[in-house]
Amino acid sequence: MIHKQTLIEATMAGAAIMKEYFDKQFTVTSKSSLNDLVTEVDHKSEAAIFEIIKKRFPNHYILSEESGPIVQESNYKWIIDPIDGTINYANGIPICCVSIGLERDGVMEMGAVYNPFLQEFFFAQRGFGATLNEKRIHVSDKDKLTQSCLVTGFPYTYLDAPNGPIQVFEKLVRKGIPVRRLGSAAIDLCWVACGRFDAFYEHKLQAWDSAAGFLIVEESGGKVTSLNGDTYNPYQPGIIASNGRIHEQLQHVVNGGEVE
Ligand code: IPD
Ligand code: CA
Ligand code: CA
């Protein structure tokens, strides 16, 4: 219970910072590439989250986007994205969130994602289902890829590989399948979990982008795998998260097959 409470408080603390600075001036700098941005607010959100977690659990391992790993001998690891959707945030687009997953002995136990602008709080605990603002959520029941509504994301630097993001996107769009691009992987996952999207796929994510969201999809009755269909592991780059029913159809296209 104390873990859940801490997770909720930490998520809310980061989100309060996002809200506070949204319409104010803040510094924006580039990281790995010109458009891989970090704002002053990412750091402030991270600091607010750390303060809550470290006060209760000073010996837990923390992996957070802006600070990297804070290695500790512990069964618990907090995986933190202090703002997922930083480009949206920096441009005043209110599709962004705080995302925090809590791993125990290498297994994701809990996840929380909060978008303070839509006031949508997604939460899941392994084995106990997933909720949006405390109401149980479920994935959609569509069973045809050709009638589905999808979402994806693109990496900051062009990924030039066979069946890369552009090729897969083109195949789907050429068949008239709607593929949205919101700019926040954590929100993409949560919107699959609550049935707004039928599936999400992306080629290159980091553990903090998906740690909470993948558990939220699984606990909503969905399926999450790597791009080739293996059991999902947030420490490898690719992801397919779906309602389960269209998973293999999408996996086929992501791996070079035609839309059938
Ligand atoms: C990004 C978002 C985006 C995804 C990128 C991520 P950030 O996270 O989740 O949707 O396409 O791959 O890096 O940088 O806004 O925390
Ligand atoms: Ca992110
Ligand atoms: Ca981030």
PDB file of C-alpha atoms and ligand atoms in Angstrom:
ATOM      1  CA  MET A   1       0.000   0.000   0.000  1.00  0.00           C
ATOM      2  CA  ILE A   2       2.812   2.387   0.816  1.00  0.00           C
ATOM      3  CA  HIS A   3       4.319   1.706  -2.620  1.00  0.00           C
ATOM      4  CA  LYS A   4       1.042   2.515  -4.338  1.00  0.00           C
ATOM      5  CA  GLN A   5       0.591   5.673  -2.300  1.00  0.00           C
ATOM      6  CA  THR A   6       4.128   6.798  -3.056  1.00  0.00           C
ATOM      7  CA  LEU A   7       3.664   6.070  -6.759  1.00  0.00           C
ATOM      8  CA  ILE A   8       0.498   8.152  -6.883  1.00  0.00           C
ATOM      9  CA  GLU A   9       1.979  11.032  -4.896  1.00  0.00           C
ATOM     10  CA  ALA A  10       5.162  11.109  -6.969  1.00  0.00           C
ATOM     11  CA  THR A  11       3.206  11.079 -10.240  1.00  0.00           C
ATOM     12  CA  MET A  12       0.974  13.891  -9.032  1.00  0.00           C
ATOM     13  CA  ALA A  13       3.942  15.938  -7.783  1.00  0.00           C
ATOM     14  CA  GLY A  14       5.614  15.829 -11.199  1.00  0.00           C
ATOM     15  CA  ALA A  15       2.336  16.648 -12.935  1.00  0.00           C
ATOM     16  CA  ALA A  16       1.736  19.640 -10.645  1.00  0.00           C
ATOM     17  CA  ILE A  17       5.064  21.068 -11.820  1.00  0.00           C
ATOM     18  CA  MET A  18       4.065  20.506 -15.462  1.00  0.00           C
ATOM     19  CA  LYS A  19       0.838  22.386 -14.857  1.00  0.00           C
ATOM     20  CA  GLU A  20       2.518  25.220 -12.991  1.00  0.00           C
ATOM     21  CA  TYR A  21       5.017  26.039 -15.750  1.00  0.00           C
ATOM     22  CA  PHE A  22       2.869  25.251 -18.818  1.00  0.00           C
ATOM     23  CA  ASP A  23       2.076  28.849 -19.751  1.00  0.00           C
ATOM     24  CA  LYS A  24       5.281  30.334 -18.352  1.00  0.00           C
ATOM     25  CA  GLN A  25       8.699  30.916 -19.886  1.00  0.00           C
ATOM     26  CA  PHE A  26      11.165  28.067 -19.444  1.00  0.00           C
ATOM     27  CA  THR A  27      14.472  27.113 -21.030  1.00  0.00           C
ATOM     28  CA  VAL A  28      14.581  24.435 -23.728  1.00  0.00           C
ATOM     29  CA  THR A  29      17.798  22.693 -24.823  1.00  0.00           C
ATOM     30  CA  SER A  30      18.693  19.867 -27.211  1.00  0.00           C
ATOM     31  CA  LYS A  31      20.051  16.481 -26.102  1.00  0.00           C
ATOM     32  CA  SER A  32      21.073  13.670 -28.500  1.00  0.00           C
ATOM     33  CA  SER A  33      19.845  15.553 -31.586  1.00  0.00           C
ATOM     34  CA  LEU A  34      18.459  18.987 -32.491  1.00  0.00           C
ATOM     35  CA  ASN A  35      14.852  18.045 -31.759  1.00  0.00           C
ATOM     36  CA  ASP A  36      15.456  15.704 -28.835  1.00  0.00           C
ATOM     37  CA  LEU A  37      14.520  18.345 -26.301  1.00  0.00           C
ATOM     38  CA  VAL A  38      14.715  18.762 -22.581  1.00  0.00           C
ATOM     39  CA  THR A  39      13.137  21.673 -20.763  1.00  0.00           C
ATOM     40  CA  GLU A  40      13.826  23.159 -17.386  1.00  0.00           C
ATOM     41  CA  VAL A  41      10.460  21.693 -16.402  1.00  0.00           C
ATOM     42  CA  ASP A  42      11.560  18.094 -17.125  1.00  0.00           C
ATOM     43  CA  HIS A  43      14.280  18.606 -14.489  1.00  0.00           C
ATOM     44  CA  LYS A  44      11.929  20.265 -12.020  1.00  0.00           C
ATOM     45  CA  SER A  45       9.339  17.523 -12.437  1.00  0.00           C
ATOM     46  CA  GLU A  46      12.038  14.892 -11.937  1.00  0.00           C
ATOM     47  CA  ALA A  47      13.266  16.628  -8.768  1.00  0.00           C
ATOM     48  CA  ALA A  48       9.739  16.728  -7.315  1.00  0.00           C
ATOM     49  CA  ILE A  49       9.267  13.020  -8.070  1.00  0.00           C
ATOM     50  CA  PHE A  50      12.659  12.103  -6.588  1.00  0.00           C
ATOM     51  CA  GLU A  51      11.942  14.010  -3.420  1.00  0.00           C
ATOM     52  CA  ILE A  52       8.892  11.887  -2.683  1.00  0.00           C
ATOM     53  CA  ILE A  53      10.387   8.536  -3.626  1.00  0.00           C
ATOM     54  CA  LYS A  54      13.763   9.069  -1.980  1.00  0.00           C
ATOM     55  CA  LYS A  55      12.252  10.266   1.282  1.00  0.00           C
ATOM     56  CA  ARG A  56      10.251   7.024   1.664  1.00  0.00           C
ATOM     57  CA  PHE A  57      12.628   4.630  -0.063  1.00  0.00           C
ATOM     58  CA  PRO A  58      16.201   5.950   0.062  1.00  0.00           C
ATOM     59  CA  ASN A  59      17.603   2.521  -0.832  1.00  0.00           C
ATOM     60  CA  HIS A  60      15.543   1.799  -3.939  1.00  0.00           C
ATOM     61  CA  TYR A  61      17.053   1.752  -7.435  1.00  0.00           C
ATOM     62  CA  ILE A  62      15.871   4.623  -9.666  1.00  0.00           C
ATOM     63  CA  LEU A  63      16.083   4.820 -13.450  1.00  0.00           C
ATOM     64  CA  SER A  64      14.953   8.216 -14.669  1.00  0.00           C
ATOM     65  CA  GLU A  65      15.274   9.831 -18.093  1.00  0.00           C
ATOM     66  CA  GLU A  66      17.081  13.003 -17.121  1.00  0.00           C
ATOM     67  CA  SER A  67      19.357  11.529 -14.423  1.00  0.00           C
ATOM     68  CA  GLY A  68      20.008   8.028 -15.774  1.00  0.00           C
ATOM     69  CA  PRO A  69      20.348   5.122 -13.370  1.00  0.00           C
ATOM     70  CA  ILE A  70      20.804   5.697  -9.641  1.00  0.00           C
ATOM     71  CA  VAL A  71      22.081   2.239  -8.888  1.00  0.00           C
ATOM     72  CA  GLN A  72      21.286   0.638  -5.532  1.00  0.00           C
ATOM     73  CA  GLU A  73      21.207  -2.950  -4.293  1.00  0.00           C
ATOM     74  CA  SER A  74      17.440  -3.250  -4.095  1.00  0.00           C
ATOM     75  CA  ASN A  75      14.558  -5.477  -5.210  1.00  0.00           C
ATOM     76  CA  TYR A  76      12.699  -2.354  -6.270  1.00  0.00           C
ATOM     77  CA  LYS A  77      13.321  -0.127  -9.263  1.00  0.00           C
ATOM     78  CA  TRP A  78      11.376   3.053 -10.064  1.00  0.00           C
ATOM     79  CA  ILE A  79      11.360   3.817 -13.789  1.00  0.00           C
ATOM     80  CA  ILE A  80      10.513   7.457 -14.364  1.00  0.00           C
ATOM     81  CA  ASP A  81       9.682   9.709 -17.291  1.00  0.00           C
ATOM     82  CA  PRO A  82       9.226  13.149 -15.701  1.00  0.00           C
ATOM     83  CA  ILE A  83       7.554  14.476 -18.865  1.00  0.00           C
ATOM     84  CA  ASP A  84       6.602  12.095 -21.635  1.00  0.00           C
ATOM     85  CA  GLY A  85       5.804  14.224 -24.667  1.00  0.00           C
ATOM     86  CA  THR A  86       8.374  16.957 -24.080  1.00  0.00           C
ATOM     87  CA  ILE A  87       8.080  18.326 -27.632  1.00  0.00           C
ATOM     88  CA  ASN A  88       4.350  18.716 -27.120  1.00  0.00           C
ATOM     89  CA  TYR A  89       4.946  20.354 -23.756  1.00  0.00           C
ATOM     90  CA  ALA A  90       7.539  22.773 -25.150  1.00  0.00           C
ATOM     91  CA  ASN A  91       5.059  23.776 -27.883  1.00  0.00           C
ATOM     92  CA  GLY A  92       2.106  24.256 -25.566  1.00  0.00           C
ATOM     93  CA  ILE A  93       0.336  21.086 -26.766  1.00  0.00           C
ATOM     94  CA  PRO A  94      -1.376  19.538 -23.743  1.00  0.00           C
ATOM     95  CA  ILE A  95      -0.767  15.904 -24.749  1.00  0.00           C
ATOM     96  CA  CYS A  96       1.949  14.983 -22.271  1.00  0.00           C
ATOM     97  CA  CYS A  97       2.192  13.279 -18.918  1.00  0.00           C
ATOM     98  CA  VAL A  98       4.254  11.912 -16.077  1.00  0.00           C
ATOM     99  CA  SER A  99       4.875   8.174 -16.327  1.00  0.00           C
ATOM    100  CA  ILE A 100       6.260   6.004 -13.517  1.00  0.00           C
ATOM    101  CA  GLY A 101       6.596   2.237 -13.334  1.00  0.00           C
ATOM    102  CA  LEU A 102       7.654   0.244 -10.280  1.00  0.00           C
ATOM    103  CA  GLU A 103       9.524  -2.984 -10.869  1.00  0.00           C
ATOM    104  CA  ARG A 104      10.063  -5.642  -8.225  1.00  0.00           C
ATOM    105  CA  ASP A 105      12.657  -8.350  -8.841  1.00  0.00           C
ATOM    106  CA  GLY A 106      12.649  -7.458 -12.538  1.00  0.00           C
ATOM    107  CA  VAL A 107       8.852  -7.680 -12.923  1.00  0.00           C
ATOM    108  CA  MET A 108       6.713  -4.571 -13.474  1.00  0.00           C
ATOM    109  CA  GLU A 109       4.356  -4.463 -10.513  1.00  0.00           C
ATOM    110  CA  MET A 110       2.640  -1.077 -10.832  1.00  0.00           C
ATOM    111  CA  GLY A 111       2.370   1.764 -13.272  1.00  0.00           C
ATOM    112  CA  ALA A 112       0.896   5.253 -13.183  1.00  0.00           C
ATOM    113  CA  VAL A 113       0.448   7.792 -15.986  1.00  0.00           C
ATOM    114  CA  TYR A 114      -1.113  11.198 -15.407  1.00  0.00           C
ATOM    115  CA  ASN A 115      -1.956  13.903 -17.929  1.00  0.00           C
ATOM    116  CA  PRO A 116      -2.720  16.949 -15.778  1.00  0.00           C
ATOM    117  CA  PHE A 117      -4.280  18.864 -18.678  1.00  0.00           C
ATOM    118  CA  LEU A 118      -6.971  16.274 -19.380  1.00  0.00           C
ATOM    119  CA  GLN A 119      -6.932  15.265 -15.724  1.00  0.00           C
ATOM    120  CA  GLU A 120      -6.641  11.623 -16.697  1.00  0.00           C
ATOM    121  CA  PHE A 121      -4.961   9.334 -14.192  1.00  0.00           C
ATOM    122  CA  PHE A 122      -4.230   5.808 -15.418  1.00  0.00           C
ATOM    123  CA  PHE A 123      -3.090   3.182 -12.946  1.00  0.00           C
ATOM    124  CA  ALA A 124      -2.435  -0.551 -12.970  1.00  0.00           C
ATOM    125  CA  GLN A 125      -1.239  -3.087 -10.463  1.00  0.00           C
ATOM    126  CA  ARG A 126      -0.224  -6.518 -11.693  1.00  0.00           C
ATOM    127  CA  GLY A 127      -3.135  -8.919 -11.233  1.00  0.00           C
ATOM    128  CA  PHE A 128      -5.602  -6.218 -10.173  1.00  0.00           C
ATOM    129  CA  GLY A 129      -6.600  -4.640 -13.491  1.00  0.00           C
ATOM    130  CA  ALA A 130      -6.221  -1.093 -14.730  1.00  0.00           C
ATOM    131  CA  THR A 131      -8.189   2.077 -14.096  1.00  0.00           C
ATOM    132  CA  LEU A 132      -8.748   5.539 -15.533  1.00  0.00           C
ATOM    133  CA  ASN A 133      -9.699   7.946 -12.768  1.00  0.00           C
ATOM    134  CA  GLU A 134     -10.502   4.917 -10.591  1.00  0.00           C
ATOM    135  CA  LYS A 135     -12.893   3.281 -13.091  1.00  0.00           C
ATOM    136  CA  ARG A 136     -11.922  -0.068 -14.606  1.00  0.00           C
ATOM    137  CA  ILE A 137     -10.845   0.140 -18.235  1.00  0.00           C
ATOM    138  CA  HIS A 138     -10.691  -2.430 -21.016  1.00  0.00           C
ATOM    139  CA  VAL A 139      -9.188  -2.640 -24.461  1.00  0.00           C
ATOM    140  CA  SER A 140     -11.417  -2.448 -27.563  1.00  0.00           C
ATOM    141  CA  ASP A 141     -12.930  -5.494 -29.246  1.00  0.00           C
ATOM    142  CA  LYS A 142     -12.217  -4.713 -32.922  1.00  0.00           C
ATOM    143  CA  ASP A 143     -10.915  -7.730 -34.747  1.00  0.00           C
ATOM    144  CA  LYS A 144      -9.938  -6.390 -38.171  1.00  0.00           C
ATOM    145  CA  LEU A 145      -6.779  -4.376 -38.704  1.00  0.00           C
ATOM    146  CA  THR A 146      -8.342  -2.735 -41.755  1.00  0.00           C
ATOM    147  CA  GLN A 147     -11.096  -1.249 -39.567  1.00  0.00           C
ATOM    148  CA  SER A 148      -8.859  -0.270 -36.668  1.00  0.00           C
ATOM    149  CA  CYS A 149      -7.652   3.076 -35.375  1.00  0.00           C
ATOM    150  CA  LEU A 150      -3.913   2.935 -34.666  1.00  0.00           C
ATOM    151  CA  VAL A 151      -1.279   5.154 -33.110  1.00  0.00           C
ATOM    152  CA  THR A 152       2.479   5.227 -33.509  1.00  0.00           C
ATOM    153  CA  GLY A 153       5.524   7.397 -32.859  1.00  0.00           C
ATOM    154  CA  PHE A 154       8.745   8.194 -34.674  1.00  0.00           C
ATOM    155  CA  PRO A 155      12.250   8.437 -33.221  1.00  0.00           C
ATOM    156  CA  TYR A 156      14.080  11.785 -33.063  1.00  0.00           C
ATOM    157  CA  THR A 157      16.622  10.618 -35.638  1.00  0.00           C
ATOM    158  CA  TYR A 158      15.552   8.864 -38.837  1.00  0.00           C
ATOM    159  CA  LEU A 159      15.714   5.102 -38.442  1.00  0.00           C
ATOM    160  CA  ASP A 160      16.926   3.808 -41.790  1.00  0.00           C
ATOM    161  CA  ALA A 161      16.132   0.106 -41.604  1.00  0.00           C
ATOM    162  CA  PRO A 162      14.044  -2.378 -43.571  1.00  0.00           C
ATOM    163  CA  ASN A 163      10.454  -2.255 -42.290  1.00  0.00           C
ATOM    164  CA  GLY A 164      11.339   0.958 -40.483  1.00  0.00           C
ATOM    165  CA  PRO A 165       8.833   3.458 -39.110  1.00  0.00           C
ATOM    166  CA  ILE A 166       8.178   5.191 -42.437  1.00  0.00           C
ATOM    167  CA  GLN A 167       7.712   1.975 -44.437  1.00  0.00           C
ATOM    168  CA  VAL A 168       5.260   0.495 -41.939  1.00  0.00           C
ATOM    169  CA  PHE A 169       3.378   3.789 -41.666  1.00  0.00           C
ATOM    170  CA  GLU A 170       3.150   4.057 -45.462  1.00  0.00           C
ATOM    171  CA  LYS A 171       1.796   0.526 -45.841  1.00  0.00           C
ATOM    172  CA  LEU A 172      -0.960   1.129 -43.329  1.00  0.00           C
ATOM    173  CA  VAL A 173      -1.868   4.590 -44.613  1.00  0.00           C
ATOM    174  CA  ARG A 174      -1.924   3.403 -48.250  1.00  0.00           C
ATOM    175  CA  LYS A 175      -4.671   0.990 -47.197  1.00  0.00           C
ATOM    176  CA  GLY A 176      -6.610   3.865 -45.653  1.00  0.00           C
ATOM    177  CA  ILE A 177      -6.034   2.766 -42.058  1.00  0.00           C
ATOM    178  CA  PRO A 178      -6.012   5.760 -39.684  1.00  0.00           C
ATOM    179  CA  VAL A 179      -2.663   5.970 -37.850  1.00  0.00           C
ATOM    180  CA  ARG A 180      -2.418   8.810 -35.330  1.00  0.00           C
ATOM    181  CA  ARG A 181       0.793  10.277 -33.877  1.00  0.00           C
ATOM    182  CA  LEU A 182       0.195  11.912 -30.508  1.00  0.00           C
ATOM    183  CA  GLY A 183       3.817  12.408 -29.405  1.00  0.00           C
ATOM    184  CA  SER A 184       3.650  10.660 -26.040  1.00  0.00           C
ATOM    185  CA  ALA A 185       4.233   6.910 -25.959  1.00  0.00           C
ATOM    186  CA  ALA A 186       2.889   6.615 -22.406  1.00  0.00           C
ATOM    187  CA  ILE A 187      -0.385   8.269 -23.444  1.00  0.00           C
ATOM    188  CA  ASP A 188      -0.514   6.165 -26.632  1.00  0.00           C
ATOM    189  CA  LEU A 189      -0.347   3.035 -24.480  1.00  0.00           C
ATOM    190  CA  CYS A 190      -2.983   4.253 -22.026  1.00  0.00           C
ATOM    191  CA  TRP A 191      -5.310   5.125 -24.885  1.00  0.00           C
ATOM    192  CA  VAL A 192      -4.983   1.565 -26.188  1.00  0.00           C
ATOM    193  CA  ALA A 193      -5.746   0.362 -22.660  1.00  0.00           C
ATOM    194  CA  CYS A 194      -9.014   2.310 -22.483  1.00  0.00           C
ATOM    195  CA  GLY A 195     -10.104   1.358 -26.005  1.00  0.00           C
ATOM    196  CA  ARG A 196      -9.599   4.680 -27.823  1.00  0.00           C
ATOM    197  CA  PHE A 197      -6.991   3.057 -30.039  1.00  0.00           C
ATOM    198  CA  ASP A 198      -6.975  -0.565 -31.123  1.00  0.00           C
ATOM    199  CA  ALA A 199      -3.173  -0.766 -31.213  1.00  0.00           C
ATOM    200  CA  PHE A 200       0.091   1.127 -30.831  1.00  0.00           C
ATOM    201  CA  TYR A 201       3.465   0.263 -32.293  1.00  0.00           C
ATOM    202  CA  GLU A 202       6.797   2.027 -32.176  1.00  0.00           C
ATOM    203  CA  HIS A 203      10.309   1.034 -33.237  1.00  0.00           C
ATOM    204  CA  LYS A 204      12.567   2.742 -30.729  1.00  0.00           C
ATOM    205  CA  LEU A 205      11.515   3.482 -27.182  1.00  0.00           C
ATOM    206  CA  GLN A 206      13.367   3.695 -23.893  1.00  0.00           C
ATOM    207  CA  ALA A 207      12.341   1.844 -20.739  1.00  0.00           C
ATOM    208  CA  TRP A 208      10.871   5.006 -19.138  1.00  0.00           C
ATOM    209  CA  ASP A 209       8.547   5.597 -22.120  1.00  0.00           C
ATOM    210  CA  SER A 210       6.751   2.272 -21.767  1.00  0.00           C
ATOM    211  CA  ALA A 211       7.372   0.955 -18.206  1.00  0.00           C
ATOM    212  CA  ALA A 212       4.028   2.070 -16.791  1.00  0.00           C
ATOM    213  CA  GLY A 213       1.994   1.998 -20.004  1.00  0.00           C
ATOM    214  CA  PHE A 214       2.739  -1.563 -21.016  1.00  0.00           C
ATOM    215  CA  LEU A 215       1.473  -2.895 -17.683  1.00  0.00           C
ATOM    216  CA  ILE A 216      -1.622  -0.688 -17.996  1.00  0.00           C
ATOM    217  CA  VAL A 217      -2.359  -2.254 -21.420  1.00  0.00           C
ATOM    218  CA  GLU A 218      -1.805  -5.807 -20.143  1.00  0.00           C
ATOM    219  CA  GLU A 219      -4.002  -5.203 -17.108  1.00  0.00           C
ATOM    220  CA  SER A 220      -6.753  -3.861 -19.396  1.00  0.00           C
ATOM    221  CA  GLY A 221      -6.859  -7.179 -21.235  1.00  0.00           C
ATOM    222  CA  GLY A 222      -4.502  -6.191 -24.058  1.00  0.00           C
ATOM    223  CA  LYS A 223      -1.389  -7.807 -25.447  1.00  0.00           C
ATOM    224  CA  VAL A 224       2.117  -6.311 -25.508  1.00  0.00           C
ATOM    225  CA  THR A 225       5.099  -7.814 -27.322  1.00  0.00           C
ATOM    226  CA  SER A 226       8.345  -6.824 -28.981  1.00  0.00           C
ATOM    227  CA  LEU A 227       8.099  -6.133 -32.737  1.00  0.00           C
ATOM    228  CA  ASN A 228       8.718  -9.793 -33.547  1.00  0.00           C
ATOM    229  CA  GLY A 229       6.142 -11.054 -31.082  1.00  0.00           C
ATOM    230  CA  ASP A 230       8.391 -11.994 -28.167  1.00  0.00           C
ATOM    231  CA  THR A 231       7.356 -11.423 -24.561  1.00  0.00           C
ATOM    232  CA  TYR A 232       7.664  -7.699 -23.947  1.00  0.00           C
ATOM    233  CA  ASN A 233      10.686  -6.329 -22.152  1.00  0.00           C
ATOM    234  CA  PRO A 234      10.947  -2.526 -21.781  1.00  0.00           C
ATOM    235  CA  TYR A 235      14.752  -2.657 -22.050  1.00  0.00           C
ATOM    236  CA  GLN A 236      14.630  -3.458 -25.765  1.00  0.00           C
ATOM    237  CA  PRO A 237      13.452  -0.847 -28.294  1.00  0.00           C
ATOM    238  CA  GLY A 238      10.401  -2.094 -30.206  1.00  0.00           C
ATOM    239  CA  ILE A 239       6.811  -2.488 -29.050  1.00  0.00           C
ATOM    240  CA  ILE A 240       3.441  -3.636 -30.312  1.00  0.00           C
ATOM    241  CA  ALA A 241       0.584  -3.086 -27.854  1.00  0.00           C
ATOM    242  CA  SER A 242      -2.905  -4.021 -28.947  1.00  0.00           C
ATOM    243  CA  ASN A 243      -6.333  -5.193 -27.937  1.00  0.00           C
ATOM    244  CA  GLY A 244      -5.023  -8.724 -28.586  1.00  0.00           C
ATOM    245  CA  ARG A 245      -7.434  -9.454 -31.443  1.00  0.00           C
ATOM    246  CA  ILE A 246      -5.543  -7.524 -34.128  1.00  0.00           C
ATOM    247  CA  HIS A 247      -2.086  -8.207 -32.703  1.00  0.00           C
ATOM    248  CA  GLU A 248      -0.930 -10.804 -35.224  1.00  0.00           C
ATOM    249  CA  GLN A 249      -2.353  -8.862 -38.185  1.00  0.00           C
ATOM    250  CA  LEU A 250      -0.387  -5.784 -37.142  1.00  0.00           C
ATOM    251  CA  GLN A 251       2.726  -7.784 -36.272  1.00  0.00           C
ATOM    252  CA  HIS A 252       2.635  -9.239 -39.797  1.00  0.00           C
ATOM    253  CA  VAL A 253       2.704  -5.751 -41.355  1.00  0.00           C
ATOM    254  CA  VAL A 254       5.348  -4.426 -38.944  1.00  0.00           C
ATOM    255  CA  ASN A 255       7.573  -7.313 -40.063  1.00  0.00           C
ATOM    256  CA  GLY A 256       7.234  -6.655 -43.795  1.00  0.00           C
ATOM    257  CA  GLY A 257       3.932  -8.380 -44.648  1.00  0.00           C
ATOM    258  CA  GLU A 258       1.118  -6.793 -46.604  1.00  0.00           C
ATOM    259  CA  VAL A 259      -2.113  -5.539 -45.014  1.00  0.00           C
ATOM    260  CA  GLU A 260      -4.604  -8.380 -45.474  1.00  0.00           C
TER     261      GLU A 260
HETATM  262  C1  IPD B   1       9.132  10.542 -26.546  1.00  0.00           C
HETATM  263  C2  IPD B   1       7.642  10.331 -26.711  1.00  0.00           C
HETATM  264  C3  IPD B   1       7.310  10.096 -28.170  1.00  0.00           C
HETATM  265  C4  IPD B   1       8.093   8.942 -28.746  1.00  0.00           C
HETATM  266  C5  IPD B   1       9.586   9.144 -28.537  1.00  0.00           C
HETATM  267  C6  IPD B   1       9.880   9.357 -27.047  1.00  0.00           C
HETATM  268  P1  IPD B   1       9.938  12.189 -24.575  1.00  0.00           P
HETATM  269  O1  IPD B   1       9.450  10.736 -25.174  1.00  0.00           O
HETATM  270  O2  IPD B   1       7.197   9.249 -25.954  1.00  0.00           O
HETATM  271  O3  IPD B   1       5.944   9.780 -28.344  1.00  0.00           O
HETATM  272  O4  IPD B   1       7.822   8.862 -30.122  1.00  0.00           O
HETATM  273  O5  IPD B   1      10.246   7.981 -29.005  1.00  0.00           O
HETATM  274  O6  IPD B   1      11.257   9.570 -26.884  1.00  0.00           O
HETATM  275  O7  IPD B   1      11.258  12.475 -25.204  1.00  0.00           O
HETATM  276  O8  IPD B   1       8.904  13.164 -24.912  1.00  0.00           O
HETATM  277  O9  IPD B   1      10.038  11.858 -23.121  1.00  0.00           O
HETATM  278 CA    CA B   2       9.462   9.660 -23.027  1.00  0.00          CA
HETATM  279 CA    CA B   3      10.720  12.559 -21.163  1.00  0.00          CA
END
